[in-house]
CSV table of C-alpha atoms in Angstrom, one decimal:
chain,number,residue,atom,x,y,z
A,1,UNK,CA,-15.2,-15.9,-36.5
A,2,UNK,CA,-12.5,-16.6,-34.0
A,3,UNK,CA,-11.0,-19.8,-32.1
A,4,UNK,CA,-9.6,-20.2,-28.7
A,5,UNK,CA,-7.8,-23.7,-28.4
A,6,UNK,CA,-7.3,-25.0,-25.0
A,7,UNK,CA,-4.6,-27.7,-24.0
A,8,UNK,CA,-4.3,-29.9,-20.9
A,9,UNK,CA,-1.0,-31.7,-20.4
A,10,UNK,CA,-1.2,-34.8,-18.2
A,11,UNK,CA,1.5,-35.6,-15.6
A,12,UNK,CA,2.7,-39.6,-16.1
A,13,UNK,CA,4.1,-40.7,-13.0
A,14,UNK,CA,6.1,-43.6,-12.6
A,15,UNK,CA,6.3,-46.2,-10.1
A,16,UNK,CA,8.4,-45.0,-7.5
A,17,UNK,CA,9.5,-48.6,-6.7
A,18,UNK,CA,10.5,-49.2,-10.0
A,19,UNK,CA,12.5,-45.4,-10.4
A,20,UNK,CA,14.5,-46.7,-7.2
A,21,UNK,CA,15.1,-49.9,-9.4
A,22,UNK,CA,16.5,-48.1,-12.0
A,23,UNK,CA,18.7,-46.0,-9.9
A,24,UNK,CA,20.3,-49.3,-8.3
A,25,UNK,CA,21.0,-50.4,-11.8
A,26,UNK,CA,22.5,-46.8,-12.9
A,27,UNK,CA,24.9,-47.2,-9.8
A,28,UNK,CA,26.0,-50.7,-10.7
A,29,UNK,CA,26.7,-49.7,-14.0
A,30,UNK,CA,28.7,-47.1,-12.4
A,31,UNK,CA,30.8,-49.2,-10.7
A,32,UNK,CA,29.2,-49.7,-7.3
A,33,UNK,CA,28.5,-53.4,-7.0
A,34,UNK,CA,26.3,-53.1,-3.4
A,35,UNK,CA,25.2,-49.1,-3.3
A,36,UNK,CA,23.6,-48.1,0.3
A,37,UNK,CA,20.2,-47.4,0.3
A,38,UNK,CA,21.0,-43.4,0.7
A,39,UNK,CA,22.7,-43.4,-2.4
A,40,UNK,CA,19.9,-44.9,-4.1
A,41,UNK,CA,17.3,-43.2,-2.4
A,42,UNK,CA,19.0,-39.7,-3.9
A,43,UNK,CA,19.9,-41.1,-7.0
A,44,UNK,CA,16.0,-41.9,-7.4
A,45,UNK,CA,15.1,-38.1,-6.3
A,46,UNK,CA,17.5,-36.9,-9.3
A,47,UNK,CA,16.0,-39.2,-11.8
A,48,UNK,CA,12.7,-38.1,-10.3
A,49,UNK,CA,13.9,-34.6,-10.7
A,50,UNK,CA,15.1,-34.9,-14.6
A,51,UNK,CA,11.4,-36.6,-15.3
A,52,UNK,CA,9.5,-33.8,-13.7
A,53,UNK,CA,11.7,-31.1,-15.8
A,54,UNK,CA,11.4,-33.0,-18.7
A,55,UNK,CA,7.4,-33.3,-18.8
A,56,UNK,CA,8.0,-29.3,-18.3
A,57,UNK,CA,9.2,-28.7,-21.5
A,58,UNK,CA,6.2,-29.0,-23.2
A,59,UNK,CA,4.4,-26.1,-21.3
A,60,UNK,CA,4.8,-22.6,-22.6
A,61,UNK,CA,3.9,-20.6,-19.8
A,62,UNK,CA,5.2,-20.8,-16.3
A,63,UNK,CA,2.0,-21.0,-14.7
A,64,UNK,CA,1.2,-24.5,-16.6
A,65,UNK,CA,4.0,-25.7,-15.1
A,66,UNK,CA,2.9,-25.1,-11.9
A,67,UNK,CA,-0.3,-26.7,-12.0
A,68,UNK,CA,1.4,-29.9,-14.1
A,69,UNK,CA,3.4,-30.2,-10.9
A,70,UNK,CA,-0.2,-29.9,-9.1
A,71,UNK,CA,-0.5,-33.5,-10.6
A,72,UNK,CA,1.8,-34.7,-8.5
A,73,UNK,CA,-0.4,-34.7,-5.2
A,74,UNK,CA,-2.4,-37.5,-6.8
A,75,UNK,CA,0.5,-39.9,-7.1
A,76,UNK,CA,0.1,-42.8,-4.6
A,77,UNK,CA,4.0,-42.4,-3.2
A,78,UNK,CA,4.6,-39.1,-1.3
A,79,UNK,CA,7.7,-39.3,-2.9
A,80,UNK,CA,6.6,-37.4,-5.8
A,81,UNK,CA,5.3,-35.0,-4.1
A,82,UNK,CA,8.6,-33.9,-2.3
A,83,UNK,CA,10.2,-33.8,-5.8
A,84,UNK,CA,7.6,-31.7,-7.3
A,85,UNK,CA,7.6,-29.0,-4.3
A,86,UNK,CA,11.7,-29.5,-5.3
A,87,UNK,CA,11.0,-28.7,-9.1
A,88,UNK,CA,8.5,-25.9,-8.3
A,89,UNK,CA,11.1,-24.1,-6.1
A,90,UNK,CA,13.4,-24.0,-9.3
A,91,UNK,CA,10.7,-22.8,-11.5
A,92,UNK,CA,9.5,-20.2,-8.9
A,93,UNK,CA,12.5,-17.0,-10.2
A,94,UNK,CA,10.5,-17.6,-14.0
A,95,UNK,CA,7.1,-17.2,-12.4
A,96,UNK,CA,8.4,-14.0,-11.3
A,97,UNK,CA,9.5,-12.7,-14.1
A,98,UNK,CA,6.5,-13.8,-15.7
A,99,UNK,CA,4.4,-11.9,-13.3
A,100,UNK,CA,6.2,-8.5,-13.6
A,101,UNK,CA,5.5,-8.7,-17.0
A,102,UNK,CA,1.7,-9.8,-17.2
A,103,UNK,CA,1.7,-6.5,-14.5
A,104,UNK,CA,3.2,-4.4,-16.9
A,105,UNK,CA,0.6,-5.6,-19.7
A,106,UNK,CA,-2.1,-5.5,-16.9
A,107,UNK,CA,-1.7,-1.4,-16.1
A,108,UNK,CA,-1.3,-0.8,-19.8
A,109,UNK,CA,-4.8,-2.3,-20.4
A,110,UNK,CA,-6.1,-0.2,-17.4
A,111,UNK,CA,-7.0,-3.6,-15.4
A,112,UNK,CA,-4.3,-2.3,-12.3
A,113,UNK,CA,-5.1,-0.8,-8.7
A,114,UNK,CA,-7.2,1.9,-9.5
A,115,UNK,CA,-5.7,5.4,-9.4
A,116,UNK,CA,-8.9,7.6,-10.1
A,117,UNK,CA,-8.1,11.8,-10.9
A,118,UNK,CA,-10.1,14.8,-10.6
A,119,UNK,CA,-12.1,14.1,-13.3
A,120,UNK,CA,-12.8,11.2,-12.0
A,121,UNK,CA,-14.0,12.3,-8.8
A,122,UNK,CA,-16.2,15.1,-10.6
A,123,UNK,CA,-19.2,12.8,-11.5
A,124,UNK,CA,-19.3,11.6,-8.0
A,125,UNK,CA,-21.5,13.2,-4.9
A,126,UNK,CA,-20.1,16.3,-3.0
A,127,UNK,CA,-17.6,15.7,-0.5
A,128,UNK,CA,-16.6,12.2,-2.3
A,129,UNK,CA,-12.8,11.5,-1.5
A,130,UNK,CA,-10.4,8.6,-3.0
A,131,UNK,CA,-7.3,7.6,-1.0
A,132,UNK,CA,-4.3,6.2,-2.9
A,133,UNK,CA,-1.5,4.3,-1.3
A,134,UNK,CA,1.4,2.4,-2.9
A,135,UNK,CA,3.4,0.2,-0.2
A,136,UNK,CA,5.8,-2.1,0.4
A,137,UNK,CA,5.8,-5.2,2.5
A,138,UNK,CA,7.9,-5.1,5.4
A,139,UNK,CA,7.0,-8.9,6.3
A,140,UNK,CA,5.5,-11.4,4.1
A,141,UNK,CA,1.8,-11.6,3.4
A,142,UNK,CA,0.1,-14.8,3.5
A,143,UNK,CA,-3.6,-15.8,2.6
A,144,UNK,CA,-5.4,-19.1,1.5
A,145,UNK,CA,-6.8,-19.5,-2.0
A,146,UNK,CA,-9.4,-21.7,-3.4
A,147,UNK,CA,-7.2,-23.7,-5.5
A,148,UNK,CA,-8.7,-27.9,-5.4
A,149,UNK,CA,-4.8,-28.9,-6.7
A,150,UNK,CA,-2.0,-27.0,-6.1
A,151,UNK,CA,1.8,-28.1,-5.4
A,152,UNK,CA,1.7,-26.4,-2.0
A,153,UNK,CA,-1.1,-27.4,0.5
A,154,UNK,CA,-1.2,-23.7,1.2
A,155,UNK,CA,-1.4,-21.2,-2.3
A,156,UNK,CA,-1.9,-17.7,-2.2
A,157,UNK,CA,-4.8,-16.3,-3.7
A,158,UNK,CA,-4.2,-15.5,-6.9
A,159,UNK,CA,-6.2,-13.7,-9.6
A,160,UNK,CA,-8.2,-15.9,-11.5
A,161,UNK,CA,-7.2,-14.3,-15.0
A,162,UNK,CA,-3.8,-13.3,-14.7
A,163,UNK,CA,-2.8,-15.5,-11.9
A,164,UNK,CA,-1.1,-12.9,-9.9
A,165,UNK,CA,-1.4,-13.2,-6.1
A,166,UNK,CA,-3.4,-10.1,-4.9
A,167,UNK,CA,-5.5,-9.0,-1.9
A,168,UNK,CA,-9.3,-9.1,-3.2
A,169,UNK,CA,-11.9,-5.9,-2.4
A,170,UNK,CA,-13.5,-7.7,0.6
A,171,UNK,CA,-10.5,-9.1,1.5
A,172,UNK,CA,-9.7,-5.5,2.4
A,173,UNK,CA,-13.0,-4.8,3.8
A,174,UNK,CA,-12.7,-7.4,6.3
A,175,UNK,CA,-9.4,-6.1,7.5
A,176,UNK,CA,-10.6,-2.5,7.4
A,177,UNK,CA,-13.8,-3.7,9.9
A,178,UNK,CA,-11.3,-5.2,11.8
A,179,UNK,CA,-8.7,-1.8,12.0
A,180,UNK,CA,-12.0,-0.2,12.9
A,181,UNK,CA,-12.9,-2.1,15.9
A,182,UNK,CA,-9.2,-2.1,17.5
A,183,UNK,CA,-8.8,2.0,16.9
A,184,UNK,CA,-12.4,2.2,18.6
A,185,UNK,CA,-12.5,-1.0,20.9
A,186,UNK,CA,-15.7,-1.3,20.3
A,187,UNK,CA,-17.9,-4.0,17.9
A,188,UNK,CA,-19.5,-4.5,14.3
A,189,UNK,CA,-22.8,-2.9,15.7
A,190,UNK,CA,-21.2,0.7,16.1
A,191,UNK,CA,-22.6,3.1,14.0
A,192,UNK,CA,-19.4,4.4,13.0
A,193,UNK,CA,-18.4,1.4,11.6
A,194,UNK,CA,-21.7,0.5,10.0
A,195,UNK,CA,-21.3,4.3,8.6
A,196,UNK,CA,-18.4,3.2,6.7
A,197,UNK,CA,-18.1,-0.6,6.4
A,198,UNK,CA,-21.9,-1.4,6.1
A,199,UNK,CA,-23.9,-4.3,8.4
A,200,UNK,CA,-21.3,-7.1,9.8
A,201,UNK,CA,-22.3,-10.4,7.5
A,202,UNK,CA,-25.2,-12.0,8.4
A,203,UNK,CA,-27.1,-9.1,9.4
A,204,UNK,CA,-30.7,-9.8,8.7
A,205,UNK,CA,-32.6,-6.1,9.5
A,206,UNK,CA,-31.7,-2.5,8.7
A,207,UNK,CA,-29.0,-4.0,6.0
A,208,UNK,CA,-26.9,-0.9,5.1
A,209,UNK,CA,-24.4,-0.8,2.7
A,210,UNK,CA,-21.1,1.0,3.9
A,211,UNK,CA,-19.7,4.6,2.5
A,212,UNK,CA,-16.0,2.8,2.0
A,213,UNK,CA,-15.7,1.2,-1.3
A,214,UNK,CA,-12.1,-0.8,-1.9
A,215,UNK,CA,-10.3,-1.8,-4.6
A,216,UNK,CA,-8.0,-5.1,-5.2
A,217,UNK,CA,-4.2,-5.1,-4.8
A,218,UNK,CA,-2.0,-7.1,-7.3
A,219,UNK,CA,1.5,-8.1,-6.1
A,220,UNK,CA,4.1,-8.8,-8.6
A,221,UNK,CA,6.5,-11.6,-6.7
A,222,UNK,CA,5.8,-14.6,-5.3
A,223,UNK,CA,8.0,-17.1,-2.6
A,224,UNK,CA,7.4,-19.9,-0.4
A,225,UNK,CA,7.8,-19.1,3.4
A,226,UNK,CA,8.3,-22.0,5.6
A,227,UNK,CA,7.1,-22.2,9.4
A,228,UNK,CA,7.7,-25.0,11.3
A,229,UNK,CA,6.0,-25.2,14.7
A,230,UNK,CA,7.5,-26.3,17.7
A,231,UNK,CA,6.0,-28.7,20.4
A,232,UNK,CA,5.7,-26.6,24.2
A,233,UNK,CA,6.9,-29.3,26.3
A,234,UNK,CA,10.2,-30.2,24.3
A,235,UNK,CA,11.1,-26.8,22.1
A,236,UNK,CA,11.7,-28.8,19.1
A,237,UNK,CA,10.4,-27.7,15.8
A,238,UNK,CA,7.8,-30.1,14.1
A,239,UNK,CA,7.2,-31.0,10.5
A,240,UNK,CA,7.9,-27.9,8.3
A,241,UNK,CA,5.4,-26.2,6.9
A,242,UNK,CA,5.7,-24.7,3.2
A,243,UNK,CA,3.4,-22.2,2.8
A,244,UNK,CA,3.0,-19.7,-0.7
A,245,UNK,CA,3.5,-16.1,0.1
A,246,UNK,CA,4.4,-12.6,-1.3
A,247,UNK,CA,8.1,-11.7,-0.1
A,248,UNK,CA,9.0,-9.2,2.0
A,249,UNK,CA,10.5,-6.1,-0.2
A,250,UNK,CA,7.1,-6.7,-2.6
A,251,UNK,CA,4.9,-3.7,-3.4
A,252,UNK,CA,1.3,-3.3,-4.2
A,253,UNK,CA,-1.0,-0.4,-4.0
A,254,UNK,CA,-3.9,0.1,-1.5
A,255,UNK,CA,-7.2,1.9,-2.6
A,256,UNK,CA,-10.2,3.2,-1.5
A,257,UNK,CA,-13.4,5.2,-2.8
A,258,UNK,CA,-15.4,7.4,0.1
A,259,UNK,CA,-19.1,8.4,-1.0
A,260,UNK,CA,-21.0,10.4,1.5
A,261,UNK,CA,-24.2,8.6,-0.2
A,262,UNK,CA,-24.2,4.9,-0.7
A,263,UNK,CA,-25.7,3.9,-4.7
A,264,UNK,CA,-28.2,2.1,-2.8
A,265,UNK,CA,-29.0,5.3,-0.8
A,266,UNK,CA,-29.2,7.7,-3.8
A,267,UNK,CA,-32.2,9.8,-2.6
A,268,UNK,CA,-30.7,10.2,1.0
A,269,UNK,CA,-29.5,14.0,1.5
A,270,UNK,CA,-25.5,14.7,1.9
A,271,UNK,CA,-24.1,14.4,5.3
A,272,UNK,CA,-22.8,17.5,7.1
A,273,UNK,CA,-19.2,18.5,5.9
A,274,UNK,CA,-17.9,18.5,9.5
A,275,UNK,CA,-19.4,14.8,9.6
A,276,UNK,CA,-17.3,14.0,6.5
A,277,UNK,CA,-14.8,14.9,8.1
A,278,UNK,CA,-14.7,13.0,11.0
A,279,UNK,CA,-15.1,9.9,8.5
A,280,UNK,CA,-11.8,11.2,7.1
A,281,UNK,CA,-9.9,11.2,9.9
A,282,UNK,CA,-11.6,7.8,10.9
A,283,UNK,CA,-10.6,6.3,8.1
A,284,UNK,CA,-6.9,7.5,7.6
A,285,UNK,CA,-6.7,6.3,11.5
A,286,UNK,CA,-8.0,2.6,10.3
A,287,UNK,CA,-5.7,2.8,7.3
A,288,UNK,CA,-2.5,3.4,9.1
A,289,UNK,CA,-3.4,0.6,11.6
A,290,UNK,CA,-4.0,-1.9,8.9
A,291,UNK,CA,-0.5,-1.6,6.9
A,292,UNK,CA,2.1,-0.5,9.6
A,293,UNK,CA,0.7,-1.9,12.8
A,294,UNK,CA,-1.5,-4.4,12.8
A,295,UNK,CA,-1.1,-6.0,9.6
A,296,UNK,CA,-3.7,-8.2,6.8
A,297,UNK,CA,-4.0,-11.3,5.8
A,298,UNK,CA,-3.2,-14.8,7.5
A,299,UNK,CA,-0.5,-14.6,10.6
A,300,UNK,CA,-1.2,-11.2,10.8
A,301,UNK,CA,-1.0,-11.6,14.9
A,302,UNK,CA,2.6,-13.5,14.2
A,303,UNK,CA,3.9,-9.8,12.3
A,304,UNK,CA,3.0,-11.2,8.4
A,305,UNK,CA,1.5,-8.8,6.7
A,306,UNK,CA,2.9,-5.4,7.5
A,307,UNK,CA,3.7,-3.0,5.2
A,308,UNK,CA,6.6,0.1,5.4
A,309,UNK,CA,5.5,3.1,7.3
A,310,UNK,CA,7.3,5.6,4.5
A,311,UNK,CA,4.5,5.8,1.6
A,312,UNK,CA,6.3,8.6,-0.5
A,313,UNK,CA,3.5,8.4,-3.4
A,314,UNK,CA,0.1,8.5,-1.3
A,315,UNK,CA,-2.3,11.0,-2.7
A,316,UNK,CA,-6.0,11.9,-1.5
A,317,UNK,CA,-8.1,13.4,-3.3
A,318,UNK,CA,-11.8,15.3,-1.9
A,319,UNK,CA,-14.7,16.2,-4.3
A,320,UNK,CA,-15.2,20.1,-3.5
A,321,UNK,CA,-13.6,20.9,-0.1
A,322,UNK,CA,-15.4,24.2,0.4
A,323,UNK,CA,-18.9,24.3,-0.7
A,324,UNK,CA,-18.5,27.9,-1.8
A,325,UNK,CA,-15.5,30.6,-2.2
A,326,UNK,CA,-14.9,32.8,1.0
A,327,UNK,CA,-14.8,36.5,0.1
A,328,UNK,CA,-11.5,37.7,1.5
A,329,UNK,CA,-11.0,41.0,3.0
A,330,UNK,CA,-9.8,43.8,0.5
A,331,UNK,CA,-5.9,45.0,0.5
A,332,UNK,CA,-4.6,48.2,2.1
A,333,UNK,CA,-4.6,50.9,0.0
A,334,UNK,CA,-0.9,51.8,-2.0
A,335,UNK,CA,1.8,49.4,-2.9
A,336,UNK,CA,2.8,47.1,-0.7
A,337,UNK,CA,5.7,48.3,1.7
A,338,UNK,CA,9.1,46.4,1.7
A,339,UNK,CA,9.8,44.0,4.3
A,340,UNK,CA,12.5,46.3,6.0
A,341,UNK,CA,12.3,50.4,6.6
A,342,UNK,CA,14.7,52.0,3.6
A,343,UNK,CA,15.8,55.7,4.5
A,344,UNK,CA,16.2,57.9,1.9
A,345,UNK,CA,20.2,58.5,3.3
A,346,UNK,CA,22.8,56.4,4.9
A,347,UNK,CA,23.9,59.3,7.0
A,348,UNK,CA,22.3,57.3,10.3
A,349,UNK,CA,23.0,53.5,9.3
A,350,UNK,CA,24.5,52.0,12.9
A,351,UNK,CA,28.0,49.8,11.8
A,352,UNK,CA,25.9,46.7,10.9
A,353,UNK,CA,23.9,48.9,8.6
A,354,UNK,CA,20.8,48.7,10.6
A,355,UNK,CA,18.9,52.4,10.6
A,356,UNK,CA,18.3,52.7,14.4
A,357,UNK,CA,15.2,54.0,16.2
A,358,UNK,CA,15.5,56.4,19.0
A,359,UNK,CA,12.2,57.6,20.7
A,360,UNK,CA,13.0,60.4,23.1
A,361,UNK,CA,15.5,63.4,23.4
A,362,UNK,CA,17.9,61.5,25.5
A,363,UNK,CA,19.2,59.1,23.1
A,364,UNK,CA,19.0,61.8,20.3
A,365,UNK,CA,21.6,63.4,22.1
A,366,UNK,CA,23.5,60.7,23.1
A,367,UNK,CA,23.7,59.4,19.7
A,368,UNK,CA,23.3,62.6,17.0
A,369,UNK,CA,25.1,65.9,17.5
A,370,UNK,CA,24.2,69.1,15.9
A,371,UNK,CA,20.5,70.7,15.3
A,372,UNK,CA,20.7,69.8,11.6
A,373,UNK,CA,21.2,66.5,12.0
A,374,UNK,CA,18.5,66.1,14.3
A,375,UNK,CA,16.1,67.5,12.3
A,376,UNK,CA,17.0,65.2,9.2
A,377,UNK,CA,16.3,62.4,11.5
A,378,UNK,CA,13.4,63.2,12.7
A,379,UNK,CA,12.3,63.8,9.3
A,380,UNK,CA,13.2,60.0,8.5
A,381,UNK,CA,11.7,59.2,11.9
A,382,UNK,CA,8.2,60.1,10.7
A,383,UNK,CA,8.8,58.0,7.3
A,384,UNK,CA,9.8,54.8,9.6
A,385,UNK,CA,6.8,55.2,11.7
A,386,UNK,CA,4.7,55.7,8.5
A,387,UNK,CA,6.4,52.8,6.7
A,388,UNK,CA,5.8,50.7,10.2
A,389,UNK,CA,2.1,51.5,10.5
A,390,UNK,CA,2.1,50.1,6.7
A,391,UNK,CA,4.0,46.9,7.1
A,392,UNK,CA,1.5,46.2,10.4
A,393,UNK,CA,-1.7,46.9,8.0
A,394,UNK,CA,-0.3,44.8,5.2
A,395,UNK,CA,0.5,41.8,7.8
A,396,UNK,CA,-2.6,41.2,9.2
A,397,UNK,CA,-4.1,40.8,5.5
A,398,UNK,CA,-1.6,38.5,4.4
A,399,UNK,CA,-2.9,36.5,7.4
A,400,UNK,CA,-6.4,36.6,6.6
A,401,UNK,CA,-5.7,34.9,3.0
């Protein structure tokens, strides 16, 4: 029999009213009889501060300090608040740290991005074909989670386990659809895109499901980005904006699984190959799109969410490119002739060693004096032109294979 214990630390606030109290009284005692209210107001953000760190300590883990902090949004002076968001930028480098290393455990258990093998694509249909693609963020990428409480009005999703943000499976079917209808310019009702991708949501007739399946992305870094709008009339910015994000510089690893036969769709026949390929190509167009162009996730249309063009590390995979082995064409007969004509003598090597090729009488005589010496050329002569006729036999194989 086994136990699992679970602990949940409360968050005592204080009266903000009476903090700034105390700080007035920390200042006299320091020797300022009538202290400004600035100086109080950031002595009280300190003591604030030192409070929030303090009810820290108890937490092991750097995620329950994050939602301690959460607590803070139900305090009724937005004061706390401010302080909180202050404390949580501190405790934001241990996160980190903390998330590289429940990654590590993560791909040691096998719970990472997929990376399926051979093997793995053997017990799948014909003309199945996984696509593999680590990348890095060339601009932050942003999303919205389901958190109730959080620090930050605006987390990123995280996964619900490990808490690790991460793009979900139908987060990156959404964006695929999407890549789809910009590289077509067409809609959710073309057939190509149903082909893949499935019906568009809400479909209520002919529901298909799509040949693409996708895989989630984990991140291992987290940061806050800050936007802060600006009004049209004046130019000046607005009220900053904190909102949770993974960095540019982060990586993660993109995935998908093509099946030419949906599981729903098991008794359906296999497409033709040439139709397969055209899905390929489709989808490796779509891909691209998505990470290096148009970018995922929230602000996409501002440049978040873009990933480096270089992906050293991609990899596909196809279940059985060639349905059978072509028979190739049978060598020419004998050994296979060198790649340049070797006389038997270096009486007629030219002064760059070359064994020249003279074709009529004229440059014979030009170039060879003597009968004799003729006739030994000649006689090499007919072994070039035999060795030539070789080489040209022996070339047009090789490009047959």
């Amino acid at each position: 029999m086994s136990y699992e214990w679970h602990t949940e630390y409360a968050l005592q606030l204080r009266d903000w009213e009476a903090l700034k109290n105390q700080a007035r009284a920390e200042l006299v005692r320091a020797g300022e009889h009538n202290p400004l209210p600035g100086e109080i107001t950031k002595r009280a953000e300190k003591l604030a501060q030192q409070l929030l760190r303090e009810a820290l300590a108890c937490c092991p883990d750097p995620y329950a300090e994050l939602e301690l902090l959460s607590q803070a949004i139900g305090a009724t002076d937005s004061n706390w608040v401010v302080q909180a968001k202050v404390v949580y930028a501190e405790r934001l480098p241990a996160y980190g740290a903390e998330m590289a290393a429940r990654m590590q455990l993560w791909a040691t258990l096998g719970l990472a991005t997929s990376a399926l093998t051979v093997a793995d694509l053997a017990n799948l249909p014909e003309y199945s074909f996984f696509l593999y693609l680590p990348f890095t963020l060339a601009a932050p990428y942003l999303s919205k989670d389901d958190e109730p409480f959080y620090v930050h009005d605006n987390p990123v999703r995280k996964d619900f386990a490990f808490r690790v943000p991460m793009v979900s499976s139908t987060g990156w079917k959404g964006a695929l659809r999407a890549a789809l209808r910009y590289v077509l310019t067409t809609d959710d009702d073309d057939a190509r895109i149903v082909r893949l991708c499935g019906n568009a949501k809400g479909a209520e007739k002919d529901f298909r499901r799509g040949r693409l399946t996708f895989f989630p992305t984990f991140f291992d870094a987290l940061e806050v980005e800050v936007i802060n709008p600006h009004y049209r009339e004046t130019g000046v910015g607005k009220q900053p904006i904190h909102i949770e994000g993974v960095p540019q510089g982060a990586q993660g690893c993109f995935a998908l699984l093509y099946t030419p036969v949906p599981p729903d769709s098991a008794q359906e026949p296999l497409p033709d190959w040439q139709r397969v390929l055209t899905d390929l190509e489709l989808t490796g167009r779509a891909v691209y799109t998505l990470l290096a162009e148009t970018g995922f996730g929230a602000k996409a249309a501002a440049g978040m969410g873009r990933a480096v063009a270089e992906i050293p590390s991609a990899y596909l995979l196809v279940h059985r490119w060639l349905m059978a082995t072509p028979k190739l064409p049978s060598p020419p007969a004998g050994a296979r002739p060198p790649e340049c004509f070797q006389p038997d003598s270096t009486e007629f090597l030219d002064a760059t060693g070359a064994w020249p090729y003279y074709t009529t009488d004229q440059e014979l005589e030009a170039h060879i004096p003597g009968n004799k010496a003729k006739s030994r050329y000649k006689c090499e002569r007919m072994a070039y032109r035999k060795w030539l006729s070789a080489r040209e036999q022996w070339d047009a194989w090789e490009k047959t294979c």
